[in-house]
Amino acid sequence: MTHGTDGIDSTYGTFGNGGAIRPGSEPHYNLKMFGEVVKTFRKRARLTQEEFATLVRYSLETIASIEQGRRLPPADFPERADSLLDAFGVILAAAKHLTRRKGLASWFRQWALLELGALSLYTYECRLIPGLLQTPAYARTLFTDQLPPLGDEQIEAQLTARLERQELLRNRPNTAFTFILEEHLFLRQLGGEEVTRELIDHILDLSELRNVDIQIMPVVRHHHAGLDGPMQLLETPDHQWLGYLEGQEHGQFISDPKMISALQMRCASMRSQALSLDDSKGLMRRMRGAR
């Protein structure tokens, strides 16, 4: 398994087909995703390709090729485009993914790019603490236990990628992050008591951020809308909702409106079934004090 939605793998999910998984060329994939990011913000600015090309001082053919993922952007294009489109640094951040980033599964990078510009992100997890909330010690335990075993360089690459991704929580103060976590994730004491105590302290600190809501689903709950497994929902800058489901060695992207509606209903139901924000903090403090 991928241990927090950003492991190492050689396949990626295609977007817009309900989540089919197929092998592909990673450079081509990264270019396609960068082009989609640029196009999204261009449309948000209500500019045609011709108007944008004039403003950014590149030919229409160049802009079309970039948006279609057929060519690398010129070196100064990301900064110029980000400024002109008022893209909040998202285009600059997306440009970093045009080169191979060790530590993120190729099929997960599509979702990671979408996270950079998300207006809201909902996560439900029942297997392990989500990558965005993990401490270095907790993450290192996951990577060390991974099978087939990882080498030291791979472990460090994954850890670095995870910590970089976690900057989203503080660098995107206008993005609303909502997490629903199962109580048993803490009771398992993965990595030992000290790792668990540090993890609880870390999550309690993150729960104080205005843009981060964390709720705990109690072990004993007579009704539970999330029994089909973990899921993520994301709202894009143009208010489109997308979903992401993860299993062992693959990720599945969801764009079908009917499926998105079902995931939204399940998420809303789980938010009412889980403990309130204050009660969740109280439970975590009690779990921490009991160790």
Short mmCIF file of C-alpha atoms in Angstrom, two decimals:
data_model
loop_
_atom_site.label_atom_id
_atom_site.label_comp_id
_atom_site.label_asym_id
_atom_site.label_seq_id
_atom_site.Cartn_x
_atom_site.Cartn_y
_atom_site.Cartn_z
CA MET A 1 0.00 0.00 0.00
CA THR A 2 1.06 3.59 -0.40
CA HIS A 3 1.10 4.67 3.25
CA GLY A 4 -0.65 8.01 3.14
CA THR A 5 -1.49 8.61 -0.53
CA ASP A 6 2.00 9.45 -1.73
CA GLY A 7 4.08 6.30 -2.10
CA ILE A 8 6.15 5.05 -5.02
CA ASP A 9 4.55 3.40 -8.00
CA SER A 10 4.85 3.23 -11.78
CA THR A 11 1.30 3.87 -12.91
CA TYR A 12 -1.00 6.84 -12.75
CA GLY A 13 -4.70 7.47 -12.85
CA THR A 14 -6.18 9.09 -15.91
CA PHE A 15 -8.57 11.93 -15.35
CA GLY A 16 -12.11 12.33 -16.58
CA ASN A 17 -12.90 8.66 -17.31
CA GLY A 18 -14.25 7.67 -13.93
CA GLY A 19 -10.87 6.57 -12.69
CA ALA A 20 -9.29 4.06 -15.06
CA ILE A 21 -5.67 3.24 -14.24
CA ARG A 22 -3.18 2.72 -17.02
CA PRO A 23 0.57 3.01 -17.53
CA GLY A 24 1.89 6.15 -19.14
CA SER A 25 4.81 8.40 -19.84
CA GLU A 26 5.56 10.39 -16.69
CA PRO A 27 7.02 13.46 -18.48
CA HIS A 28 4.00 13.59 -20.77
CA TYR A 29 1.69 13.22 -17.78
CA ASN A 30 3.37 16.08 -15.91
CA LEU A 31 3.14 18.34 -18.96
CA LYS A 32 -0.53 17.53 -19.40
CA MET A 33 -1.28 18.36 -15.78
CA PHE A 34 0.72 21.60 -15.90
CA GLY A 35 -1.21 22.57 -19.03
CA GLU A 36 -4.51 21.89 -17.26
CA VAL A 37 -3.47 24.11 -14.35
CA VAL A 38 -2.58 26.98 -16.69
CA LYS A 39 -5.81 26.57 -18.67
CA THR A 40 -7.92 26.52 -15.49
CA PHE A 41 -6.50 29.81 -14.26
CA ARG A 42 -6.66 31.38 -17.74
CA LYS A 43 -10.36 30.57 -17.92
CA ARG A 44 -10.82 31.81 -14.36
CA ALA A 45 -9.37 35.15 -15.55
CA ARG A 46 -11.84 35.05 -18.48
CA LEU A 47 -9.09 35.31 -21.07
CA THR A 48 -9.00 33.59 -24.45
CA GLN A 49 -5.80 31.91 -25.52
CA GLU A 50 -5.18 34.79 -27.90
CA GLU A 51 -5.61 37.42 -25.17
CA PHE A 52 -3.43 35.50 -22.75
CA ALA A 53 -0.73 34.97 -25.38
CA THR A 54 -0.54 38.72 -25.97
CA LEU A 55 -0.33 39.54 -22.26
CA VAL A 56 2.26 36.88 -21.45
CA ARG A 57 4.23 37.79 -24.60
CA TYR A 58 4.33 34.38 -26.23
CA SER A 59 2.80 33.16 -29.47
CA LEU A 60 -0.66 31.65 -29.60
CA GLU A 61 0.92 28.41 -30.83
CA THR A 62 3.18 28.29 -27.75
CA ILE A 63 0.26 28.83 -25.37
CA ALA A 64 -1.84 26.19 -27.10
CA SER A 65 1.03 23.69 -26.96
CA ILE A 66 1.62 24.34 -23.25
CA GLU A 67 -2.05 23.95 -22.36
CA GLN A 68 -2.29 20.75 -24.40
CA GLY A 69 0.79 19.32 -22.68
CA ARG A 70 2.79 19.09 -25.89
CA ARG A 71 5.81 21.16 -24.85
CA LEU A 72 7.77 22.38 -21.86
CA PRO A 73 7.09 26.02 -20.97
CA PRO A 74 9.90 28.55 -21.41
CA ALA A 75 11.90 29.17 -18.24
CA ASP A 76 10.23 32.49 -17.40
CA PHE A 77 6.71 31.40 -18.34
CA PRO A 78 5.54 30.00 -14.94
CA GLU A 79 6.39 33.18 -13.02
CA ARG A 80 4.98 35.45 -15.71
CA ALA A 81 1.78 33.42 -16.07
CA ASP A 82 1.27 33.10 -12.31
CA SER A 83 1.51 36.87 -11.89
CA LEU A 84 -0.76 37.73 -14.83
CA LEU A 85 -3.42 35.20 -13.87
CA ASP A 86 -3.28 35.97 -10.14
CA ALA A 87 -2.82 32.22 -9.54
CA PHE A 88 -1.74 32.40 -5.88
CA GLY A 89 1.58 30.70 -6.67
CA VAL A 90 -0.16 27.57 -7.94
CA ILE A 91 1.34 27.73 -11.45
CA LEU A 92 4.81 28.22 -9.97
CA ALA A 93 4.27 25.26 -7.66
CA ALA A 94 2.93 23.11 -10.51
CA ALA A 95 6.00 23.91 -12.60
CA LYS A 96 8.15 22.14 -10.00
CA HIS A 97 6.40 18.89 -10.94
CA LEU A 98 7.66 19.09 -14.53
CA THR A 99 10.76 17.26 -13.39
CA ARG A 100 10.62 13.92 -11.68
CA ARG A 101 10.00 14.23 -7.94
CA LYS A 102 11.19 11.21 -6.04
CA GLY A 103 8.90 10.07 -3.28
CA LEU A 104 5.51 10.75 -4.89
CA ALA A 105 3.82 7.97 -6.82
CA SER A 106 3.44 8.98 -10.46
CA TRP A 107 -0.29 8.18 -10.33
CA PHE A 108 -0.68 10.32 -7.19
CA ARG A 109 1.02 13.44 -8.58
CA GLN A 110 -2.12 14.34 -10.51
CA TRP A 111 -4.05 14.64 -7.24
CA ALA A 112 -1.11 16.43 -5.59
CA LEU A 113 -1.20 19.06 -8.35
CA LEU A 114 -4.93 19.53 -7.88
CA GLU A 115 -4.42 19.99 -4.13
CA LEU A 116 -2.20 23.01 -4.82
CA GLY A 117 -5.16 25.05 -6.06
CA ALA A 118 -8.03 23.45 -4.14
CA LEU A 119 -10.63 25.60 -2.44
CA SER A 120 -11.55 22.78 -0.07
CA LEU A 121 -10.34 19.27 0.60
CA TYR A 122 -12.19 16.54 2.51
CA THR A 123 -10.39 13.39 3.69
CA TYR A 124 -11.74 10.30 5.42
CA GLU A 125 -9.26 7.64 6.54
CA CYS A 126 -9.74 4.30 8.28
CA ARG A 127 -6.35 2.65 7.57
CA LEU A 128 -3.71 5.10 8.76
CA ILE A 129 -3.19 8.77 9.58
CA PRO A 130 -3.36 10.78 6.31
CA GLY A 131 -0.05 11.95 4.88
CA LEU A 132 -0.89 15.63 5.45
CA LEU A 133 -1.16 15.01 9.21
CA GLN A 134 1.73 12.61 9.80
CA THR A 135 4.79 13.37 11.90
CA PRO A 136 8.23 12.46 10.53
CA ALA A 137 8.53 9.61 13.06
CA TYR A 138 5.13 8.17 12.14
CA ALA A 139 5.85 8.46 8.41
CA ARG A 140 9.28 6.90 8.81
CA THR A 141 7.69 3.92 10.59
CA LEU A 142 5.37 3.42 7.62
CA PHE A 143 8.20 3.60 5.11
CA THR A 144 10.45 1.30 7.15
CA ASP A 145 7.70 -1.31 7.39
CA GLN A 146 6.77 -1.12 3.71
CA LEU A 147 6.91 -4.31 1.63
CA PRO A 148 8.73 -4.92 -0.61
CA PRO A 149 11.37 -3.18 1.55
CA LEU A 150 12.61 0.27 0.59
CA GLY A 151 16.25 1.34 0.56
CA ASP A 152 17.50 4.17 2.75
CA GLU A 153 17.51 6.61 -0.18
CA GLN A 154 13.93 5.73 -1.08
CA ILE A 155 12.79 6.20 2.51
CA GLU A 156 14.42 9.63 2.70
CA ALA A 157 12.93 10.63 -0.66
CA GLN A 158 9.45 9.64 0.48
CA LEU A 159 9.86 11.43 3.79
CA THR A 160 11.08 14.62 2.09
CA ALA A 161 8.18 14.56 -0.38
CA ARG A 162 5.67 14.04 2.44
CA LEU A 163 7.01 16.93 4.53
CA GLU A 164 6.99 19.22 1.48
CA ARG A 165 3.38 18.31 0.75
CA GLN A 166 2.38 19.07 4.35
CA GLU A 167 3.26 22.73 3.78
CA LEU A 168 -0.15 23.00 2.09
CA LEU A 169 -1.87 23.25 5.47
CA ARG A 170 -0.04 26.44 6.41
CA ASN A 171 0.72 27.86 2.96
CA ARG A 172 -2.92 27.67 1.81
CA PRO A 173 -4.79 29.54 4.60
CA ASN A 174 -7.80 30.10 2.31
CA THR A 175 -8.19 26.39 1.60
CA ALA A 176 -10.54 24.54 3.96
CA PHE A 177 -9.13 21.16 5.04
CA THR A 178 -11.50 18.70 6.70
CA PHE A 179 -10.35 15.35 8.09
CA ILE A 180 -12.41 12.51 9.56
CA LEU A 181 -10.19 9.96 11.31
CA GLU A 182 -11.09 6.67 12.93
CA GLU A 183 -10.30 6.48 16.66
CA HIS A 184 -8.56 3.12 16.21
CA LEU A 185 -5.80 4.81 14.18
CA PHE A 186 -4.47 6.21 17.46
CA LEU A 187 -5.21 3.14 19.56
CA ARG A 188 -3.01 1.02 17.28
CA GLN A 189 0.07 2.90 18.59
CA LEU A 190 1.91 2.45 15.31
CA GLY A 191 5.60 3.08 15.97
CA GLY A 192 5.17 2.85 19.73
CA GLU A 193 3.84 5.01 22.56
CA GLU A 194 6.23 7.91 22.08
CA VAL A 195 5.51 8.13 18.35
CA THR A 196 1.77 8.06 19.09
CA ARG A 197 2.04 10.72 21.79
CA GLU A 198 3.98 13.00 19.43
CA LEU A 199 1.45 12.31 16.68
CA ILE A 200 -1.50 13.30 18.87
CA ASP A 201 0.27 16.50 19.97
CA HIS A 202 0.99 17.34 16.33
CA ILE A 203 -2.60 16.78 15.22
CA LEU A 204 -3.92 18.81 18.16
CA ASP A 205 -1.64 21.68 17.08
CA LEU A 206 -2.88 21.46 13.50
CA SER A 207 -6.49 21.46 14.70
CA GLU A 208 -5.94 24.98 16.03
CA LEU A 209 -5.41 26.31 12.48
CA ARG A 210 -8.50 28.18 11.27
CA ASN A 211 -8.54 26.32 7.95
CA VAL A 212 -8.18 22.80 9.43
CA ASP A 213 -11.08 20.79 10.92
CA ILE A 214 -10.34 17.38 12.43
CA GLN A 215 -13.06 15.02 13.66
CA ILE A 216 -12.72 11.60 15.23
CA MET A 217 -15.05 8.71 14.42
CA PRO A 218 -15.43 6.69 17.66
CA VAL A 219 -14.68 2.98 17.72
CA VAL A 220 -18.23 2.30 18.87
CA ARG A 221 -20.71 3.78 16.42
CA HIS A 222 -24.01 2.07 15.54
CA HIS A 223 -24.27 3.83 12.15
CA HIS A 224 -21.35 4.59 9.84
CA ALA A 225 -21.57 5.97 6.28
CA GLY A 226 -17.92 5.31 5.44
CA LEU A 227 -17.79 1.53 5.45
CA ASP A 228 -16.87 1.43 1.75
CA GLY A 229 -13.40 2.72 2.65
CA PRO A 230 -11.23 5.86 2.62
CA MET A 231 -11.94 8.72 0.25
CA GLN A 232 -10.97 12.26 -0.62
CA LEU A 233 -13.05 15.05 -2.17
CA LEU A 234 -11.68 18.26 -3.63
CA GLU A 235 -13.18 21.51 -4.93
CA THR A 236 -11.23 23.17 -7.76
CA PRO A 237 -10.91 26.95 -8.30
CA ASP A 238 -13.74 26.78 -10.85
CA HIS A 239 -15.94 24.98 -8.26
CA GLN A 240 -15.77 21.55 -9.83
CA TRP A 241 -15.80 18.64 -7.38
CA LEU A 242 -13.44 15.70 -7.88
CA GLY A 243 -12.81 12.54 -5.91
CA TYR A 244 -9.89 10.28 -5.21
CA LEU A 245 -10.00 6.69 -3.91
CA GLU A 246 -6.92 4.70 -3.07
CA GLY A 247 -6.20 1.00 -2.80
CA GLN A 248 -3.03 -1.05 -2.77
CA GLU A 249 -0.64 0.04 -5.53
CA HIS A 250 -3.09 2.28 -7.37
CA GLY A 251 -5.23 5.40 -7.16
CA GLN A 252 -8.62 6.05 -8.72
CA PHE A 253 -9.77 9.52 -9.80
CA ILE A 254 -13.49 10.22 -9.80
CA SER A 255 -15.11 12.91 -11.95
CA ASP A 256 -18.47 11.30 -12.72
CA PRO A 257 -21.14 13.61 -11.18
CA LYS A 258 -23.25 10.70 -9.96
CA MET A 259 -20.34 9.16 -8.06
CA ILE A 260 -19.23 12.54 -6.72
CA SER A 261 -22.75 13.11 -5.39
CA ALA A 262 -22.66 9.75 -3.59
CA LEU A 263 -19.27 10.54 -2.03
CA GLN A 264 -20.49 13.96 -0.90
CA MET A 265 -23.54 12.41 0.76
CA ARG A 266 -21.37 9.88 2.57
CA CYS A 267 -18.96 12.58 3.70
CA ALA A 268 -21.78 14.79 5.00
CA SER A 269 -23.29 11.87 6.88
CA MET A 270 -19.94 10.95 8.45
CA ARG A 271 -19.42 14.51 9.64
CA SER A 272 -22.65 14.23 11.61
CA GLN A 273 -21.76 10.75 12.90
CA ALA A 274 -18.25 11.66 14.03
CA LEU A 275 -17.52 13.55 17.23
CA SER A 276 -17.74 17.35 17.11
CA LEU A 277 -14.55 19.36 16.70
CA ASP A 278 -14.32 20.11 20.43
CA ASP A 279 -15.22 16.58 21.47
CA SER A 280 -12.63 15.22 19.05
CA LYS A 281 -9.94 17.37 20.65
CA GLY A 282 -11.08 16.21 24.07
CA LEU A 283 -10.83 12.56 23.05
CA MET A 284 -7.33 13.05 21.62
CA ARG A 285 -6.20 14.78 24.82
CA ARG A 286 -7.56 11.89 26.89
CA MET A 287 -5.84 9.33 24.65
CA ARG A 288 -2.59 11.24 24.95
CA GLY A 289 -2.88 11.52 28.72
CA ALA A 290 -3.54 7.81 29.06
CA ARG A 291 -0.17 6.88 27.60
#
